[in-house]
mmCIF file of C-alpha atoms in Angstrom:
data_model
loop_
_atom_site.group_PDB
_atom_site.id
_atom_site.type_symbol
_atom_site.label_atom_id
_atom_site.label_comp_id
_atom_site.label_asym_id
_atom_site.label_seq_id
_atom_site.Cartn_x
_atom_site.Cartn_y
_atom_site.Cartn_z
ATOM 1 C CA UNK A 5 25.967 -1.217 37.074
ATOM 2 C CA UNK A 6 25.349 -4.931 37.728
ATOM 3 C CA UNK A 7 26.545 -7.794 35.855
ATOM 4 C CA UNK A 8 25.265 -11.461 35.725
ATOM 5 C CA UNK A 9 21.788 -10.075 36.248
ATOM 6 C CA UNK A 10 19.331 -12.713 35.355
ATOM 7 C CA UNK A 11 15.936 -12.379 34.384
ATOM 8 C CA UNK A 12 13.883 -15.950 34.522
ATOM 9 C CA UNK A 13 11.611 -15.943 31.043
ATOM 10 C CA UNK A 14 14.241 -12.827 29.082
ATOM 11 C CA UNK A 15 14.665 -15.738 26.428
ATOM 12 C CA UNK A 16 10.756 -16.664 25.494
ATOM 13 C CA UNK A 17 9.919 -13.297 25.796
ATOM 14 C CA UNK A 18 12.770 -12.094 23.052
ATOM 15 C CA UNK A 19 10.763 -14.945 21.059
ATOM 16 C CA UNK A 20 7.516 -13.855 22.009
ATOM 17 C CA UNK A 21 7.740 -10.185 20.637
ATOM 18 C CA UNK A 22 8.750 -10.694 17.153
ATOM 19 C CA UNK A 23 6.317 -13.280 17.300
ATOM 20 C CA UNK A 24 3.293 -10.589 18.164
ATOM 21 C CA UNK A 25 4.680 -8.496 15.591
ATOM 22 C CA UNK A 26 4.169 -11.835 12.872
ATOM 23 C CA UNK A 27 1.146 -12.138 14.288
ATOM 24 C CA UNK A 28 -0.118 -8.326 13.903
ATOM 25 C CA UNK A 29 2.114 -8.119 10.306
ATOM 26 C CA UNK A 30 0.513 -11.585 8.883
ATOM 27 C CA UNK A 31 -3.319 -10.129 10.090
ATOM 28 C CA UNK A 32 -2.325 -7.331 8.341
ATOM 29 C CA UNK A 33 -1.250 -8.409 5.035
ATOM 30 C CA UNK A 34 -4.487 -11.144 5.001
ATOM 31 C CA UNK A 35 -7.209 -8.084 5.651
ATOM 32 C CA UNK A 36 -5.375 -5.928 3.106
ATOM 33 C CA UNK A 37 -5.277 -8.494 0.290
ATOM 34 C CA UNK A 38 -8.814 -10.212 1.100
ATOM 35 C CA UNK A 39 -10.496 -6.895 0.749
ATOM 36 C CA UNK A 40 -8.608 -6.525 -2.706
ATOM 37 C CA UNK A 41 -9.995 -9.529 -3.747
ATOM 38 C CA UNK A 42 -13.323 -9.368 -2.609
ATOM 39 C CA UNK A 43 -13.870 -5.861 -4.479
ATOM 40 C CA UNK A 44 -12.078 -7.240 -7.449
ATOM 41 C CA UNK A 45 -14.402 -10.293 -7.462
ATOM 42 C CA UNK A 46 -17.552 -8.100 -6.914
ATOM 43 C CA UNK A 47 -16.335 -5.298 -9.619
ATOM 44 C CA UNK A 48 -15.876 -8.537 -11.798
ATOM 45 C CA UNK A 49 -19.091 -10.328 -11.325
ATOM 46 C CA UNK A 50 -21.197 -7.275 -11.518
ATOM 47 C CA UNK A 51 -19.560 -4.225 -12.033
ATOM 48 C CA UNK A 52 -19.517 -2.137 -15.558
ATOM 49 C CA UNK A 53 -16.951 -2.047 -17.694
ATOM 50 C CA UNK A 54 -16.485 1.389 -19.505
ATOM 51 C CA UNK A 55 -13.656 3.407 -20.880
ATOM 52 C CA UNK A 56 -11.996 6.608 -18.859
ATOM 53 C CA UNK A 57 -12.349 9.788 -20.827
ATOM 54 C CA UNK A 58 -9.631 11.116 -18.731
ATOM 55 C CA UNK A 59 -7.101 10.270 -16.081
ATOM 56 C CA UNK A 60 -5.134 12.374 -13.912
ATOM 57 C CA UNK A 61 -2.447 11.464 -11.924
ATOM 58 C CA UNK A 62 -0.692 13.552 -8.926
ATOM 59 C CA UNK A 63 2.816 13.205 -8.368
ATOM 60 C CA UNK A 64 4.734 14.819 -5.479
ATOM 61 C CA UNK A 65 8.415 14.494 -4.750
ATOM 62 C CA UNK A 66 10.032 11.399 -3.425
ATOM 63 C CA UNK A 67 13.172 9.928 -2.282
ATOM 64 C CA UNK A 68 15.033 9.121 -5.447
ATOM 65 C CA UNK A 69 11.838 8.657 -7.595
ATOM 66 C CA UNK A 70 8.583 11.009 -7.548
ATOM 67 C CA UNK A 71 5.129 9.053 -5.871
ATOM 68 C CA UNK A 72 2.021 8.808 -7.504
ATOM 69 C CA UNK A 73 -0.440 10.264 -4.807
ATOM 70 C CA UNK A 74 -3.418 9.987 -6.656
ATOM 71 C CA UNK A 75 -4.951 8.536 -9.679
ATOM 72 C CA UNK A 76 -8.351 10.635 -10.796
ATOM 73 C CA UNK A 77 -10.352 9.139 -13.650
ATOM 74 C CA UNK A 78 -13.523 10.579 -15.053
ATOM 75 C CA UNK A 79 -15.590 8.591 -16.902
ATOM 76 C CA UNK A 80 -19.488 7.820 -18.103
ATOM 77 C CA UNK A 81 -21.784 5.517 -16.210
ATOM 78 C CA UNK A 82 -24.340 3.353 -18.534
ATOM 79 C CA UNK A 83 -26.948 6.178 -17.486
ATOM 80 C CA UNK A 84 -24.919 8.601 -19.317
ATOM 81 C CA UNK A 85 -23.577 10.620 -16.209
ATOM 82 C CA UNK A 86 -20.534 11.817 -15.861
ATOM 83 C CA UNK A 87 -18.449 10.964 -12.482
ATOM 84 C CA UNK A 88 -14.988 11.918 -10.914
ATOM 85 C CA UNK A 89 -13.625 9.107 -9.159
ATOM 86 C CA UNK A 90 -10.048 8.220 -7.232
ATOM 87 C CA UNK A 91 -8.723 5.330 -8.733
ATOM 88 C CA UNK A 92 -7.818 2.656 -6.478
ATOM 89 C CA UNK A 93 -4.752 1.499 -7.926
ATOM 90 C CA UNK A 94 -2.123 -1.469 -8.136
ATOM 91 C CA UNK A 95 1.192 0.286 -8.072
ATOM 92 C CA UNK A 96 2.775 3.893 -8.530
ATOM 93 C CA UNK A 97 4.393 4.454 -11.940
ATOM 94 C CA UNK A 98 6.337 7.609 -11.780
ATOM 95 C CA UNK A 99 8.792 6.830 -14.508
ATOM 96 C CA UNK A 100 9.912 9.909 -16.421
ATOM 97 C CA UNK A 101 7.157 12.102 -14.206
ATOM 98 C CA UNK A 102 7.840 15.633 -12.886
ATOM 99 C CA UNK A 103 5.658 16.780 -9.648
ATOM 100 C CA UNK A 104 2.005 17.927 -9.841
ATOM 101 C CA UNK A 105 -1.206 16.774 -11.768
ATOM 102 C CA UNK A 106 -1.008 15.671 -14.933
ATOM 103 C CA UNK A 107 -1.254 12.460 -17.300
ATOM 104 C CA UNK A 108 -0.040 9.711 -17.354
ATOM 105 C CA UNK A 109 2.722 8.899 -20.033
ATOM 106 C CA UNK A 110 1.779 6.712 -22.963
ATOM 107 C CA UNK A 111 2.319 2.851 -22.695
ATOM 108 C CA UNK A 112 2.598 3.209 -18.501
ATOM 109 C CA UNK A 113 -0.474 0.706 -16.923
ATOM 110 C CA UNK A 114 -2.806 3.739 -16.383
ATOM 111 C CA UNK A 115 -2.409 5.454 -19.729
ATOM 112 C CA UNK A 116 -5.432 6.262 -22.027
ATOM 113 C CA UNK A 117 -7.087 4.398 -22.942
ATOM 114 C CA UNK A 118 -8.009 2.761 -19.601
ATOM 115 C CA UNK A 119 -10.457 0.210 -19.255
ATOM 116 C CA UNK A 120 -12.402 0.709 -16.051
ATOM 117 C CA UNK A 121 -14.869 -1.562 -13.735
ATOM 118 C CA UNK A 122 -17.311 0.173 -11.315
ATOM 119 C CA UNK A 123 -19.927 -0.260 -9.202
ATOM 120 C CA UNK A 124 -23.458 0.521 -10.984
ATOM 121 C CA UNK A 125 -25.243 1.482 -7.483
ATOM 122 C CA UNK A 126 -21.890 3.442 -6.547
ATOM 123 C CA UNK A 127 -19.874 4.509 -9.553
ATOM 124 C CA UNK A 128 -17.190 6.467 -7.308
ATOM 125 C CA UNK A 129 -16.027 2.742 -6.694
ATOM 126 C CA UNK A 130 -14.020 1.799 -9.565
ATOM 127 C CA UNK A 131 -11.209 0.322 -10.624
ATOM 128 C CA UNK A 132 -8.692 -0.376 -13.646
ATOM 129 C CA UNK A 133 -9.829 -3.580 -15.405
ATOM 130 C CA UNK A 134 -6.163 -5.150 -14.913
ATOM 131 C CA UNK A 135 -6.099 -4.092 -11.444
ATOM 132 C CA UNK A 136 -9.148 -5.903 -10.637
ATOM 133 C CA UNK A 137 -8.355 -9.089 -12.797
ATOM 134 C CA UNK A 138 -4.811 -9.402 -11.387
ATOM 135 C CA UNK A 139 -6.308 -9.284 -7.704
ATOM 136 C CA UNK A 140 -8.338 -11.758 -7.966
ATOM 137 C CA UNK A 141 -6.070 -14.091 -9.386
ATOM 138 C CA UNK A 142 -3.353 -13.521 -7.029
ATOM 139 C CA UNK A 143 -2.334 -16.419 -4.990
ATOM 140 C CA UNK A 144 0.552 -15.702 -3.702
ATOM 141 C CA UNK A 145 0.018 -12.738 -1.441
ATOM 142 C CA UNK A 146 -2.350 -14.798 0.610
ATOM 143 C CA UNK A 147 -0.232 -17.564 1.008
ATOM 144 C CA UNK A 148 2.365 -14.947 2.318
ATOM 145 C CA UNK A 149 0.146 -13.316 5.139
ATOM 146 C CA UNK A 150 -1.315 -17.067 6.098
ATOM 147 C CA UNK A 151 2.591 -18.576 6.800
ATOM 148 C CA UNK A 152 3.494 -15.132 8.263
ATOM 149 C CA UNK A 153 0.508 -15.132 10.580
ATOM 150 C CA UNK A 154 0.439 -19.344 10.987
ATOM 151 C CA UNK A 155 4.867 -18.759 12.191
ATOM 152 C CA UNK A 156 3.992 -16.270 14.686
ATOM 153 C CA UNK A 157 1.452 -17.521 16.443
ATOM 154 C CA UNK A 158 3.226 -20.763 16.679
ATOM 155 C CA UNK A 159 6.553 -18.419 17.723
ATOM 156 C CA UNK A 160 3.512 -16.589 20.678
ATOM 157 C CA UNK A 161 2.548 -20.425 21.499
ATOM 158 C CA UNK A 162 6.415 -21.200 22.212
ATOM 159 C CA UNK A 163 7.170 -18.861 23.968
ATOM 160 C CA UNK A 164 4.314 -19.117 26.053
ATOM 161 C CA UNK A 165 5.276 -22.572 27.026
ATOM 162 C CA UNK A 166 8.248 -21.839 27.629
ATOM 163 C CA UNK A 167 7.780 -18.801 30.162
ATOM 164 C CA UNK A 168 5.136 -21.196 31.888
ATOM 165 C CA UNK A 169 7.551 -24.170 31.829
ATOM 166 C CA UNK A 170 10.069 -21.991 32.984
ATOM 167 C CA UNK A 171 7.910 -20.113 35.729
ATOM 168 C CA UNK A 172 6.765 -23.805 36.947
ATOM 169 C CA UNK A 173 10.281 -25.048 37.364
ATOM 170 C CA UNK A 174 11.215 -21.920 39.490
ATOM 171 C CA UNK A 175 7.835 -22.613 42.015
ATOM 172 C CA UNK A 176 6.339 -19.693 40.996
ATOM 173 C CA UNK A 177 2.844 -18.923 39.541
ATOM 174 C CA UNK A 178 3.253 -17.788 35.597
ATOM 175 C CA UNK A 179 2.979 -14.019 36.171
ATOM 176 C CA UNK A 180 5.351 -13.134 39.318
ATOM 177 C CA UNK A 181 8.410 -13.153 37.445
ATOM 178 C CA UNK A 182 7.556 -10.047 35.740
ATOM 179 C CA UNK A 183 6.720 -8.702 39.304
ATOM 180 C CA UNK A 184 9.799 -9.787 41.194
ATOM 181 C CA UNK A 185 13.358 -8.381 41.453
ATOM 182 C CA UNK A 186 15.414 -10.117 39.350
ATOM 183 C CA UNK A 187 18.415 -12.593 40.702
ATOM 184 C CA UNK A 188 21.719 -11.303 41.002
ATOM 185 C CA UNK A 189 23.767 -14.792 39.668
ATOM 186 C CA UNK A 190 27.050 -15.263 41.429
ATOM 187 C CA UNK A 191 29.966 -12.975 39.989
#
């Protein structure tokens, strides 16, 4: 084994990784959050507001506490039907819950009786009333994803200029240093 190998560019690219992974985490958490709002804002502005007639939760076995898998509500549409629907919730709540379907306990956020918003042209679209006002009125998650994905593409941009900088200084063109053997530095 070598020692005092050195590799032109191993320090921007150690920048330029986590910096991709900013990048992809920050897109991420801004697609996630946007589409949260925008149903929120839609379910808001023209959904229907009605009143579960019964929600069941499923709860499977997790490390330390059990997961909520699912949250199942049926309801009545303004028509009268009746419709099964997956919740699309906020956060699991498996305090004092033992595995398998069943509901949930009194004074936990999904417990009867549950105020629900859905979509009149698709009523398997719905979603607690605090869920969807607490979506659209968070601010906080976007401003997370925007300085997350704003850092690493400044961290990509860096490192870029510094691998090109770098590859300059050495006379080569930008991309044969990931070609060429690397230089053996004086031991």
């Amino acid at each position: 084994m070598t020692r005092g190998v050195d590799y032109p560019g191993r320090g921007p690219t150690w920048l330029g990784v986590p910096a991709l992974v900013a990048v992809l985490v920050g897109a991420l958490i801004l697609i996630e959050v946007l589409t949260r709002q925008g149903l929120s804002r839609d379910l808001l502005r023209s959904g229907i507001e009605t009143t579960a007639d019964s929600v069941q939760l499923v709860v499977y076995p997790g490390k330390g506490d059990p997961l909520v898998e699912d949250i199942s509500v049926k309801f009545r549409t303004a028509d009268g039907a009746v419709v099964r629907a997956k919740l699309q919730r906020n956060e699991d709540d498996p305090q004092g819950m033992s595995e398998g379907e069943q509901a949930p306990a009194a004074g936990t956020r999904y417990a009867m009786p549950l105020e629900l918003l859905y979509r009149p042209s698709d009523p398997s679209i719905v979603l607690a009333s605090v869920d969807a006002r607490e979506w659209s009125a968070d601010r906080e998650t976007p401003r997370i994803g925007t300085a997350v994905l704003a850092g690493g593409l400044a961290g990509v941009l860096l490192a870029a200029i510094l691998l090109t900088r770098g590859a300059r200084k050495r006379g080569l063109a930008w991309w044969r240093w990931y070609s060429e053997a690397p230089r053996h530095a004086a031991s």
